[in-house]
CSV table of C-alpha atoms and ligand atoms in Angstrom, one decimal:
chain,number,residue,atom,x,y,z
A,1347,MET,CA,0.0,0.0,0.0
A,1348,TYR,CA,1.1,3.5,-0.8
A,1349,GLU,CA,2.2,5.5,2.3
A,1350,PRO,CA,3.1,9.2,1.8
A,1351,TYR,CA,6.3,10.6,3.3
A,1352,PRO,CA,5.7,12.2,6.8
A,1353,THR,CA,5.5,15.9,6.4
A,1354,PRO,CA,7.8,17.6,9.0
A,1355,GLN,CA,6.4,20.6,10.8
A,1356,VAL,CA,8.0,24.0,10.2
A,1357,LYS,CA,8.9,25.8,13.4
A,1358,PRO,CA,7.2,29.1,13.9
A,1359,GLU,CA,10.4,31.1,14.0
A,1360,GLN,CA,11.3,29.7,10.6
A,1361,GLN,CA,8.0,31.0,9.1
A,1362,LYS,CA,9.4,34.5,9.1
A,1363,TYR,CA,11.9,33.7,6.4
A,1364,ARG,CA,9.2,32.6,4.0
A,1365,TYR,CA,8.3,36.1,2.7
A,1366,SER,CA,11.4,38.0,3.6
A,1367,SER,CA,13.7,39.4,0.9
A,1368,LEU,CA,17.4,38.5,0.7
A,1369,TRP,CA,18.3,41.9,2.1
A,1370,GLU,CA,16.3,41.1,5.3
A,1371,TYR,CA,18.5,38.0,5.9
A,1372,ALA,CA,21.7,39.8,5.0
A,1373,LYS,CA,20.9,42.7,7.4
A,1374,TYR,CA,21.3,40.3,10.3
A,1375,ASP,CA,24.8,39.2,9.1
A,1376,ILE,CA,25.9,42.8,8.5
A,1377,LYS,CA,24.7,43.7,12.0
A,1378,VAL,CA,26.7,40.8,13.5
A,1379,LEU,CA,29.8,41.8,11.4
A,1380,PHE,CA,29.4,45.4,12.5
A,1381,PHE,CA,29.1,44.5,16.2
A,1382,ILE,CA,32.1,42.2,16.1
A,1383,LEU,CA,34.2,44.8,14.3
A,1384,LEU,CA,33.1,47.5,16.7
A,1385,ILE,CA,34.0,45.4,19.8
A,1386,THR,CA,37.4,44.3,18.3
A,1387,GLY,CA,38.0,47.8,17.0
A,1388,LEU,CA,37.5,49.3,20.4
A,1389,ILE,CA,39.7,46.7,22.0
A,1390,GLY,CA,42.3,47.3,19.3
A,1391,LEU,CA,42.2,51.1,20.0
A,1392,GLY,CA,42.6,50.3,23.7
A,1393,ILE,CA,45.6,48.1,23.3
A,1394,ASN,CA,47.0,50.0,20.3
A,1395,HIS,CA,46.7,47.1,17.9
A,1396,LEU,CA,43.7,48.1,15.8
A,1397,ILE,CA,44.6,46.2,12.6
A,1398,LEU,CA,45.3,43.0,14.5
A,1399,CYS,CA,42.1,43.1,16.5
A,1400,LEU,CA,40.0,44.0,13.5
A,1401,SER,CA,41.6,40.9,11.7
A,1402,ILE,CA,40.8,38.7,14.7
A,1403,GLY,CA,37.2,40.1,14.6
A,1404,PHE,CA,36.9,39.4,10.9
A,1405,THR,CA,38.3,35.8,11.4
A,1406,ILE,CA,35.7,35.2,14.1
A,1407,PHE,CA,33.0,36.3,11.7
A,1408,ILE,CA,34.4,34.1,8.9
A,1409,SER,CA,34.7,31.1,11.3
A,1410,PHE,CA,31.1,31.5,12.2
A,1411,HIS,CA,30.2,31.2,8.5
A,1412,PHE,CA,32.4,28.1,8.1
A,1413,TYR,CA,30.6,26.6,11.1
A,1414,ALA,CA,27.3,27.4,9.5
A,1415,LEU,CA,28.5,25.8,6.2
A,1416,TYR,CA,29.4,22.7,8.2
A,1417,VAL,CA,26.0,22.5,9.8
A,1418,VAL,CA,24.2,23.0,6.5
A,1419,ASN,CA,26.3,20.2,4.9
A,1420,GLN,CA,25.7,17.9,7.8
A,1421,TRP,CA,21.9,18.4,7.5
A,1422,ILE,CA,21.8,18.0,3.8
A,1423,SER,CA,24.0,14.9,3.9
A,1424,HIS,CA,22.5,13.0,6.9
A,1425,ARG,CA,19.2,14.4,8.0
A,1426,SER,CA,17.5,16.3,5.2
A,1427,TYR,CA,14.1,14.7,6.0
A,1428,ASP,CA,14.2,16.4,9.4
A,1429,ALA,CA,13.4,20.1,10.0
A,1430,PRO,CA,16.5,22.2,9.2
A,1431,PRO,CA,18.9,23.3,12.0
A,1432,ASN,CA,18.1,26.7,13.5
A,1433,LEU,CA,20.5,29.1,11.9
A,1434,ASN,CA,20.1,32.8,11.5
A,1435,GLY,CA,20.9,35.2,8.7
A,1436,ILE,CA,21.6,34.2,5.2
A,1437,TRP,CA,22.3,30.6,6.1
A,1438,GLY,CA,19.0,30.2,7.8
A,1439,ALA,CA,17.3,31.6,4.7
A,1440,LEU,CA,19.2,29.2,2.5
A,1441,LEU,CA,18.4,26.2,4.7
A,1442,PHE,CA,14.7,27.1,4.8
A,1443,ASN,CA,14.5,27.5,1.0
A,1444,ILE,CA,16.2,24.2,0.4
A,1445,TYR,CA,13.9,22.6,2.9
A,1446,ARG,CA,10.9,24.1,1.3
A,1447,ALA,CA,11.9,23.0,-2.2
A,1448,GLN,CA,12.6,19.5,-0.9
A,1449,ARG,CA,9.2,19.4,0.8
A,1450,GLN,CA,7.4,20.4,-2.4
A,1451,GLU,CA,9.3,17.8,-4.4
A,1452,ARG,CA,8.4,15.2,-1.9
A,1453,ILE,CA,4.8,16.1,-2.1
A,1454,VAL,CA,4.9,15.8,-5.9
A,1455,GLN,CA,6.8,12.6,-5.6
A,1456,ALA,CA,4.2,11.2,-3.2
A,1457,ASP,CA,1.4,12.2,-5.5
A,1458,MET,CA,3.2,10.4,-8.4
A,1459,VAL,CA,3.7,7.3,-6.3
A,1460,GLY,CA,0.1,7.4,-5.3
A,1461,LEU,CA,-1.0,7.8,-8.9
A,1462,ILE,CA,1.2,4.9,-10.1
A,1463,ALA,CA,-0.1,2.8,-7.2
A,1464,ARG,CA,-3.7,3.6,-8.1
A,1465,ALA,CA,-3.0,2.9,-11.8
A,1466,GLN,CA,-1.5,-0.4,-10.9
A,1467,GLU,CA,-4.4,-1.2,-8.6
A,1468,SER,CA,-6.9,-0.5,-11.3
A,1469,LEU,CA,-4.9,-2.4,-13.9
A,1470,PHE,CA,-4.7,-5.3,-11.5
A,1471,ALA,CA,-8.5,-5.3,-11.0
A,1472,LEU,CA,-9.1,-5.4,-14.8
A,1473,GLY,CA,-10.7,-8.4,-16.3
A,1474,GLU,CA,-8.4,-8.0,-19.3
A,1475,ALA,CA,-4.8,-9.3,-19.1
A,1476,VAL,CA,-2.2,-6.5,-19.1
A,1477,VAL,CA,1.5,-7.2,-19.6
A,1478,LEU,CA,4.3,-4.6,-19.9
A,1479,THR,CA,7.5,-5.5,-21.7
A,1480,ASP,CA,10.7,-3.4,-21.9
A,1481,GLU,CA,13.0,-2.6,-24.8
A,1482,LEU,CA,14.5,-6.1,-24.8
A,1483,HIS,CA,10.9,-7.6,-24.9
A,1484,GLN,CA,11.4,-8.8,-21.3
A,1485,ILE,CA,8.3,-8.9,-19.1
A,1486,GLU,CA,8.4,-6.1,-16.5
A,1487,TRP,CA,4.9,-6.2,-15.0
A,1488,TRP,CA,1.6,-8.0,-15.4
A,1489,ASN,CA,-1.8,-8.2,-13.7
A,1490,ALA,CA,-3.8,-11.0,-12.2
A,1491,ALA,CA,-5.8,-11.6,-15.4
A,1492,ALA,CA,-2.5,-12.2,-17.3
A,1493,GLU,CA,-1.8,-15.1,-14.9
A,1494,ARG,CA,-5.2,-16.5,-15.5
A,1495,LEU,CA,-5.4,-16.0,-19.3
A,1496,LEU,CA,-1.8,-16.2,-20.5
A,1497,ASN,CA,-0.3,-18.4,-17.7
A,1498,ILE,CA,2.3,-15.8,-16.8
A,1499,ASN,CA,3.7,-16.3,-13.3
A,1500,GLN,CA,6.4,-15.0,-11.0
A,1501,GLN,CA,9.2,-17.0,-12.6
A,1502,ASP,CA,8.5,-15.2,-15.9
A,1503,LYS,CA,9.5,-11.8,-14.7
A,1504,GLY,CA,12.4,-10.7,-16.9
A,1505,ARG,CA,11.8,-13.4,-19.4
A,1506,ASN,CA,11.3,-12.6,-23.1
A,1507,ILE,CA,7.6,-12.5,-24.0
A,1508,LEU,CA,8.3,-14.4,-27.2
A,1509,GLY,CA,9.6,-17.3,-25.2
A,1510,ILE,CA,6.2,-17.5,-23.4
A,1511,LEU,CA,3.7,-16.7,-26.2
A,1512,ARG,CA,5.4,-18.8,-28.9
A,1513,GLN,CA,2.5,-19.2,-31.4
A,1514,PRO,CA,3.8,-18.2,-34.9
A,1515,SER,CA,0.9,-15.8,-35.5
A,1516,PHE,CA,1.8,-13.9,-32.3
A,1517,VAL,CA,5.5,-13.8,-33.1
A,1518,ASP,CA,4.7,-12.5,-36.6
A,1519,TYR,CA,2.3,-9.9,-35.1
A,1520,PHE,CA,4.9,-8.9,-32.5
A,1521,HIS,CA,7.4,-8.0,-35.3
A,1522,ASN,CA,4.9,-6.6,-37.8
A,1523,MET,CA,2.4,-4.8,-35.6
A,1524,GLU,CA,1.3,-2.4,-38.4
A,1525,GLN,CA,0.0,-5.2,-40.5
A,1526,TYR,CA,-2.5,-6.3,-37.8
A,1527,PRO,CA,-4.5,-3.3,-36.8
A,1528,ASP,CA,-7.0,-5.4,-34.8
A,1529,GLY,CA,-4.3,-7.6,-33.1
A,1530,VAL,CA,-4.4,-11.4,-33.3
A,1531,LYS,CA,-6.6,-14.2,-32.0
A,1532,LEU,CA,-4.7,-17.1,-30.3
A,1533,ASN,CA,-5.8,-20.4,-28.9
A,1534,SER,CA,-5.5,-20.2,-25.1
A,1535,SER,CA,-2.6,-22.1,-23.7
A,1536,VAL,CA,-4.4,-22.4,-20.4
A,1537,TYR,CA,-7.9,-23.6,-21.2
A,1538,GLU,CA,-8.7,-26.0,-24.1
A,1539,ASP,CA,-11.1,-24.5,-26.7
A,1540,HIS,CA,-10.7,-21.0,-25.4
A,1541,HIS,CA,-9.5,-18.1,-27.5
A,1542,VAL,CA,-7.8,-14.8,-26.6
A,1543,GLN,CA,-7.6,-11.7,-28.6
A,1544,ILE,CA,-4.2,-9.9,-28.2
A,1545,LYS,CA,-3.5,-6.3,-28.9
A,1546,LEU,CA,-0.1,-4.7,-28.6
A,1547,THR,CA,0.7,-1.0,-28.2
A,1548,ARG,CA,4.2,0.4,-28.6
A,1549,PHE,CA,5.4,3.1,-26.3
A,1550,GLY,CA,8.7,4.7,-25.2
A,1551,MET,CA,11.7,3.4,-27.2
A,1552,GLU,CA,10.7,-0.2,-27.9
A,1553,SER,CA,8.5,-1.1,-24.9
A,1554,ARG,CA,5.1,-2.7,-25.4
A,1555,LEU,CA,1.8,-2.9,-23.6
A,1556,LEU,CA,0.0,-6.1,-24.3
A,1557,VAL,CA,-3.7,-6.3,-23.6
A,1558,ALA,CA,-5.5,-9.7,-24.0
A,1559,TYR,CA,-9.1,-10.7,-23.4
A,1560,ASP,CA,-11.1,-13.8,-23.7
A,1561,VAL,CA,-13.1,-13.9,-27.0
A,1562,THR,CA,-14.3,-17.5,-26.8
A,1563,ARG,CA,-18.0,-16.5,-26.7
A,1564,VAL,CA,-17.7,-14.2,-29.7
A,1565,HIS,CA,-15.5,-16.8,-31.5
A,1566,ASN,CA,-18.1,-19.5,-30.9
A,1567,LEU,CA,-20.9,-17.2,-32.1
A,1568,GLU,CA,-18.9,-16.3,-35.2
A,1569,GLN,CA,-18.2,-20.0,-35.9
A,1570,MET,CA,-21.9,-20.8,-35.5
A,1571,ARG,CA,-22.8,-18.0,-38.0
A,1572,LYS,CA,-20.2,-19.4,-40.5
A,1573,ASP,CA,-21.4,-23.0,-40.0
A,1574,PHE,CA,-25.0,-21.9,-40.4
A,1575,VAL,CA,-24.3,-20.0,-43.7
A,1576,ASP,CA,-22.1,-22.9,-44.9
A,1577,ASN,CA,-24.8,-25.5,-44.1
A,1578,ILE,CA,-27.7,-23.6,-45.5
A,1579,SER,CA,-25.8,-22.9,-48.7
A,1580,HIS,CA,-24.9,-26.6,-49.2
A,1581,GLU,CA,-28.5,-27.5,-48.4
A,1582,LEU,CA,-29.8,-25.1,-51.0
A,1583,ARG,CA,-27.6,-26.4,-53.7
A,1584,THR,CA,-29.4,-29.6,-54.4
A,1585,PRO,CA,-32.9,-28.2,-54.7
A,1586,LEU,CA,-31.6,-25.4,-56.9
A,1587,THR,CA,-29.9,-27.9,-59.2
A,1588,VAL,CA,-33.1,-29.9,-59.5
A,1589,LEU,CA,-35.2,-26.8,-60.1
A,1590,SER,CA,-32.9,-25.4,-62.9
A,1591,GLY,CA,-32.6,-28.9,-64.4
A,1592,TYR,CA,-36.4,-29.2,-64.7
A,1593,LEU,CA,-36.8,-25.6,-65.9
A,1594,GLU,CA,-34.3,-26.3,-68.7
A,1595,THR,CA,-36.0,-29.6,-69.6
A,1596,PHE,CA,-39.4,-27.9,-69.8
A,1597,THR,CA,-38.3,-25.0,-71.9
A,1598,ASP,CA,-36.4,-27.3,-74.3
A,1599,GLN,CA,-39.6,-29.3,-75.0
A,1600,ASP,CA,-40.8,-29.0,-78.6
A,1601,ASP,CA,-44.4,-28.7,-77.5
A,1602,PHE,CA,-43.5,-26.0,-74.9
A,1603,ASN,CA,-46.5,-23.6,-74.6
A,1604,PRO,CA,-45.2,-20.1,-75.6
A,1605,ARG,CA,-47.8,-18.6,-73.1
A,1606,TRP,CA,-45.5,-19.8,-70.3
A,1607,LYS,CA,-42.3,-18.5,-71.8
A,1608,ARG,CA,-42.2,-15.2,-69.7
A,1609,ALA,CA,-42.9,-17.0,-66.4
A,1610,PHE,CA,-40.3,-19.7,-67.2
A,1611,ASP,CA,-37.7,-17.1,-68.2
A,1612,GLN,CA,-38.2,-15.3,-64.9
A,1613,MET,CA,-38.0,-18.6,-62.9
A,1614,GLN,CA,-34.7,-19.4,-64.7
A,1615,SER,CA,-33.2,-16.0,-64.1
A,1616,GLN,CA,-34.2,-16.2,-60.4
A,1617,THR,CA,-32.7,-19.7,-60.0
A,1618,ARG,CA,-29.5,-18.4,-61.7
A,1619,ARG,CA,-29.4,-15.6,-59.2
A,1620,MET,CA,-29.9,-17.9,-56.3
A,1621,ASN,CA,-27.2,-20.2,-57.7
A,1622,ALA,CA,-24.8,-17.3,-58.0
A,1623,LEU,CA,-25.6,-16.3,-54.4
A,1624,VAL,CA,-25.1,-19.8,-53.0
A,1625,ASN,CA,-21.8,-20.1,-54.9
A,1626,ASP,CA,-20.6,-16.8,-53.6
A,1627,LEU,CA,-21.6,-17.6,-50.1
A,1628,LEU,CA,-19.7,-21.0,-50.3
A,1629,LEU,CA,-16.7,-19.3,-51.8
A,1630,LEU,CA,-16.6,-16.7,-49.0
A,1631,SER,CA,-17.0,-19.3,-46.3
A,1632,ARG,CA,-14.2,-21.3,-47.9
A,1633,LEU,CA,-12.0,-18.3,-48.0
A,1634,GLU,CA,-12.7,-17.6,-44.3
A,1635,ASN,CA,-12.2,-21.2,-43.1
A,1636,ASP,CA,-9.8,-22.8,-45.4
A,1637,ARG,CA,-6.4,-21.3,-45.0
A,1638,GLN,CA,-4.7,-24.4,-46.5
A,1639,VAL,CA,-5.3,-23.3,-50.1
A,1640,ALA,CA,-1.9,-22.9,-51.8
A,1641,LYS,CA,-1.1,-19.2,-51.9
A,1642,ASN,CA,2.4,-19.8,-53.3
A,1643,GLN,CA,1.8,-20.8,-56.9
A,1644,ILE,CA,3.4,-18.7,-59.6
A,1645,VAL,CA,0.5,-17.1,-61.4
A,1646,ASP,CA,1.4,-16.4,-65.0
A,1647,MET,CA,0.0,-12.8,-65.2
A,1648,PRO,CA,0.1,-12.3,-69.0
A,1649,SER,CA,-1.9,-15.4,-69.6
A,1650,LEU,CA,-4.3,-14.7,-66.7
A,1651,MET,CA,-4.8,-11.2,-68.0
A,1652,THR,CA,-5.6,-12.5,-71.5
A,1653,GLN,CA,-8.0,-15.1,-70.1
A,1654,LEU,CA,-9.7,-12.4,-68.0
A,1655,PHE,CA,-9.9,-10.1,-71.1
A,1656,ASP,CA,-11.5,-12.9,-73.2
A,1657,ASP,CA,-14.1,-13.6,-70.4
A,1658,ALA,CA,-14.8,-9.9,-70.1
A,1659,GLN,CA,-15.4,-9.7,-73.9
A,1660,ALA,CA,-17.8,-12.5,-73.8
A,1661,TYR,CA,-19.7,-10.9,-70.8
A,1662,ASN,CA,-19.5,-7.5,-72.6
A,1663,THR,CA,-21.5,-8.6,-75.7
A,1664,ASP,CA,-24.7,-7.5,-74.0
A,1665,TYR,CA,-23.3,-4.1,-73.0
A,1666,GLY,CA,-21.1,-3.1,-76.0
A,1667,HIS,CA,-18.5,-1.2,-74.1
A,1668,MET,CA,-15.0,-0.6,-75.4
A,1669,LEU,CA,-12.6,-2.9,-73.5
A,1670,ASN,CA,-8.8,-2.3,-73.3
A,1671,LEU,CA,-6.0,-4.4,-71.9
A,1672,ASP,CA,-3.0,-2.6,-70.6
A,1673,ILE,CA,-0.1,-4.8,-69.4
A,1674,ASP,CA,3.1,-2.9,-68.4
A,1675,SER,CA,4.9,-5.3,-66.2
A,1676,HIS,CA,7.3,-8.3,-66.5
A,1677,CYS,CA,6.2,-9.6,-63.1
A,1678,ASP,CA,4.1,-12.6,-62.2
A,1679,LEU,CA,2.2,-12.9,-59.0
A,1680,ILE,CA,2.7,-15.5,-56.2
A,1681,GLY,CA,-0.6,-16.7,-55.0
A,1682,SER,CA,-3.6,-18.9,-55.8
A,1683,ASP,CA,-4.6,-18.6,-59.5
A,1684,THR,CA,-8.2,-19.6,-59.0
A,1685,GLU,CA,-8.8,-17.2,-56.1
A,1686,LEU,CA,-7.1,-14.3,-57.9
A,1687,ALA,CA,-9.0,-15.0,-61.1
A,1688,SER,CA,-12.2,-14.9,-59.2
A,1689,ALA,CA,-11.4,-11.7,-57.4
A,1690,PHE,CA,-10.1,-9.9,-60.6
A,1691,GLY,CA,-13.2,-11.3,-62.5
A,1692,ASN,CA,-15.5,-9.7,-60.0
A,1693,LEU,CA,-13.9,-6.3,-60.4
A,1694,ILE,CA,-14.1,-6.6,-64.2
A,1695,THR,CA,-17.8,-7.7,-64.3
A,1696,ASN,CA,-18.7,-4.9,-61.8
A,1697,ALA,CA,-17.0,-2.3,-64.1
A,1698,ILE,CA,-19.0,-3.7,-67.1
A,1699,LYS,CA,-22.3,-4.0,-65.1
A,1700,TYR,CA,-22.1,-0.5,-63.6
A,1701,THR,CA,-21.2,1.3,-66.8
A,1702,PRO,CA,-24.4,2.3,-68.7
A,1703,ARG,CA,-25.0,0.9,-72.1
A,1704,GLY,CA,-25.0,3.3,-75.1
A,1705,GLY,CA,-21.7,2.9,-76.7
A,1706,SER,CA,-19.6,5.4,-74.8
A,1707,GLY,CA,-18.5,3.0,-72.0
A,1708,ALA,CA,-14.8,2.4,-71.8
A,1709,ILE,CA,-13.1,0.0,-69.5
A,1710,THR,CA,-9.4,-0.6,-69.1
A,1711,ILE,CA,-8.0,-3.6,-67.3
A,1712,GLY,CA,-4.4,-3.1,-66.3
A,1713,TRP,CA,-1.4,-4.8,-64.7
A,1714,HIS,CA,1.8,-2.9,-63.9
A,1715,ASP,CA,4.4,-2.5,-61.2
A,1716,ASP,CA,6.8,0.0,-59.7
A,1717,GLN,CA,9.8,-0.6,-57.3
A,1718,GLU,CA,7.5,-1.2,-54.4
A,1719,ASN,CA,4.2,-2.9,-55.5
A,1720,GLY,CA,2.3,-4.7,-58.2
A,1721,TYR,CA,-1.0,-3.1,-59.3
A,1722,PHE,CA,-4.0,-4.8,-60.9
A,1723,THR,CA,-6.4,-2.1,-62.0
A,1724,VAL,CA,-9.9,-1.8,-63.5
A,1725,GLN,CA,-10.9,1.6,-64.7
A,1726,ASP,CA,-14.3,2.5,-66.0
A,1727,ASN,CA,-16.3,5.6,-66.9
A,1728,GLY,CA,-19.6,4.3,-65.5
A,1729,ILE,CA,-22.0,5.4,-62.9
A,1730,GLY,CA,-19.3,5.9,-60.2
A,1731,ILE,CA,-19.8,5.8,-56.5
A,1732,ASP,CA,-20.5,8.6,-54.1
A,1733,LEU,CA,-17.6,9.2,-51.6
A,1734,LYS,CA,-19.8,8.4,-48.6
A,1735,HIS,CA,-20.3,4.8,-49.7
A,1736,LEU,CA,-16.6,3.9,-50.3
A,1737,PRO,CA,-15.7,2.9,-46.7
A,1738,ARG,CA,-18.5,0.3,-46.5
A,1739,LEU,CA,-18.3,-1.0,-50.1
A,1740,THR,CA,-16.5,-4.3,-49.2
A,1741,GLU,CA,-19.0,-5.3,-46.5
A,1742,ARG,CA,-21.2,-8.3,-47.4
A,1743,PHE,CA,-24.5,-7.3,-49.1
A,1744,TYR,CA,-23.6,-3.6,-49.0
A,1745,ARG,CA,-25.0,-2.0,-52.1
A,1746,VAL,CA,-25.1,1.6,-53.2
A,1747,ASP,CA,-28.4,1.1,-55.0
A,1748,SER,CA,-30.1,-2.2,-54.1
A,1749,ALA,CA,-32.6,-2.1,-56.9
A,1750,ARG,CA,-30.0,-1.5,-59.6
A,1751,SER,CA,-27.7,-4.2,-58.2
A,1752,ARG,CA,-30.6,-6.7,-58.1
A,1753,HIS,CA,-31.5,-5.7,-61.7
A,1754,THR,CA,-27.9,-6.4,-62.8
A,1755,GLY,CA,-27.9,-9.8,-61.1
A,1756,GLY,CA,-25.4,-8.8,-58.4
A,1757,THR,CA,-25.3,-10.8,-55.2
A,1758,GLY,CA,-23.7,-8.1,-53.0
A,1759,LEU,CA,-20.9,-10.4,-52.2
A,1760,GLY,CA,-18.4,-9.6,-55.0
A,1761,LEU,CA,-16.3,-7.0,-53.3
A,1762,ALA,CA,-16.4,-8.9,-50.0
A,1763,ILE,CA,-14.8,-11.8,-51.9
A,1764,VAL,CA,-12.3,-9.5,-53.5
A,1765,LYS,CA,-11.3,-8.1,-50.1
A,1766,HIS,CA,-10.8,-11.6,-48.6
A,1767,VAL,CA,-8.8,-12.9,-51.5
A,1768,LEU,CA,-6.6,-9.8,-51.4
A,1769,MET,CA,-6.2,-10.1,-47.6
A,1770,GLN,CA,-4.9,-13.7,-48.0
A,1771,HIS,CA,-2.4,-12.4,-50.5
A,1772,ASN,CA,-1.2,-9.6,-48.2
A,1773,ALA,CA,-2.7,-7.2,-50.7
A,1774,HIS,CA,-5.3,-4.5,-50.3
A,1775,LEU,CA,-7.9,-2.7,-52.4
A,1776,GLU,CA,-8.0,1.0,-53.1
A,1777,ILE,CA,-11.0,2.5,-54.7
A,1778,GLU,CA,-11.2,5.9,-56.4
A,1779,SER,CA,-14.5,6.9,-57.7
A,1780,GLU,CA,-16.8,9.8,-58.4
A,1781,ALA,CA,-20.5,9.7,-58.9
A,1782,ASN,CA,-21.4,9.8,-62.7
A,1783,LYS,CA,-17.8,10.0,-63.7
A,1784,GLY,CA,-16.4,6.5,-63.2
A,1785,SER,CA,-14.4,4.4,-60.9
A,1786,CYS,CA,-10.9,2.9,-60.6
A,1787,PHE,CA,-10.5,-0.3,-58.5
A,1788,LYS,CA,-6.9,-1.0,-57.7
A,1789,ALA,CA,-5.6,-4.3,-56.1
A,1790,ILE,CA,-2.2,-3.5,-54.6
A,1791,PHE,CA,0.3,-6.4,-54.0
A,1792,PRO,CA,3.4,-6.0,-51.9
A,1793,LYS,CA,6.9,-6.6,-53.5
A,1794,ASP,CA,7.3,-10.1,-51.9
A,1795,ARG,CA,4.2,-11.3,-53.8
A,1796,LEU,CA,5.9,-10.5,-57.2
A,1797,CYS,CA,8.4,-12.5,-59.2
A,1798,GLN,CA,10.1,-11.9,-62.5
A,1799,SER,CA,8.0,-13.4,-65.4
A,1800,GLU,CA,9.5,-16.3,-67.3
A,1801,THR,CA,7.5,-15.7,-70.4
A,1802,PRO,CA,9.3,-13.1,-72.6
B,534,LIG,P1,-22.9,-6.6,-56.4
B,534,LIG,O1,-23.1,-8.0,-56.6
B,534,LIG,O2,-24.2,-5.9,-55.9
B,534,LIG,O3,-22.3,-6.0,-57.6
B,534,LIG,P2,-20.4,-6.0,-55.1
B,534,LIG,O4,-20.0,-6.5,-53.7
B,534,LIG,O5,-19.7,-6.6,-56.3
B,534,LIG,O6,-21.9,-6.4,-55.2
B,534,LIG,O7,-20.4,-4.5,-55.2
B,534,LIG,C1,-21.0,-3.7,-54.1
B,534,LIG,C2,-21.6,-2.5,-54.6
B,534,LIG,O8,-20.6,-1.6,-55.0
B,534,LIG,C3,-22.5,-2.6,-55.8
B,534,LIG,O9,-23.8,-2.9,-55.4
B,534,LIG,C4,-22.4,-1.3,-56.5
B,534,LIG,O10,-23.3,-0.4,-56.0
B,534,LIG,C5,-21.0,-0.8,-56.1
B,534,LIG,N1,-20.0,-1.0,-57.2
B,534,LIG,C6,-19.1,-2.0,-57.4
B,534,LIG,N2,-18.3,-1.8,-58.4
B,534,LIG,C7,-18.7,-0.7,-59.0
B,534,LIG,C8,-18.3,0.0,-60.2
B,534,LIG,N3,-17.3,-0.4,-61.0
B,534,LIG,N4,-19.0,1.2,-60.5
B,534,LIG,C9,-20.0,1.6,-59.7
B,534,LIG,N5,-20.4,1.0,-58.6
B,534,LIG,C10,-19.8,-0.2,-58.2
């Protein structure tokens, strides 16, 4: 428990120094000097040795000051917590000022100690685990929750945190904190089937504050949601296949009644939409769950770009936009070709879908690189997107204009898929857009995802 230093009492006779000026203290010394010189001068005159007596008087005065200096030094060196010795004149004033400054400093110090003690007490009472590490990543301090959640105990003081939390995802997070703005989720080393979310904050030179909390409940709920979407998508697949199969069979009949054509066309288009939705949901759920998919194949970019361009042209026949392909890079990508093709394809079909028909639509699909990154870009001069929608665009089912998206057959999952695929390739999406002017979607890949193309 924090105990403040005892505050010594100031003697009443010392109070008088507090508001006096230096001249007031000096006057006392001058009076003493004058008195001594007067007495020794008179004696000197009496015995006819004025100079000698005055010198003796002066020596007495200086000796007194040396004595005072000795007393001051003794007090400062050995008993500075006690009230200062009772000296008069300029030494008394000096002592009192030192004493007062010391007392003020002690009060500030006591306040600081109290504050630190309170901060520690409140951190100790927190449900979240808190661990402080120094510049060498050694554990300096932790609270009770850290013992419970992270199994840190007394023997771990001064040990490297990376020797205690050894999971590769944590080690990677520790060294590349900027890449994980939300921290990392780890399996608890204490309780089976428990999960802890860890967030690090850098402070000082290289010290870190680690905060961890139990997210098992949220994790389980999230897993339930994923399982539910996964199961329902699988369950919907079979009835949808049966439905579209029968619809096709009926419409292919020679004696198909043309009166039913419109209804059957609508049924077919709706089953196609539902199929697309189910496929996108399954793809998203696979992207979230299945981290085993190879992300280290060499993806031949010129051939992928050509294939994407051919698919875009086939899709574009209904729209009639002008399509351009612009490859200005000798780099290939390291990743999963099917996932990248699906993400890039989504960006291209969006550009075609959201550019009005009428002959003036122009869409450019590009791949280039600079010293730092590789850029896959899709530029269109279509309907564009208002600035306020951009931050939420990659959320599932977020649509700027639901009616239009439904009309164009969109599922609302395309950009969520793009975001996931890019995230798994350490890449990110940048969107520049202006309503009624057009948009540019840019997938930016870091240097370590690029490799020199073997095709000339
Ligand atoms: P959807 O299946 O509805 O197209 P996406 O996730 O692919 O879903 O896109 C989300 C929303 O972003 C779309 O509904 C659309 O409003 C907007 N959007 C995407 N790409 C473009 C684009 N190139 N131009 C204008 N709006 C776009």
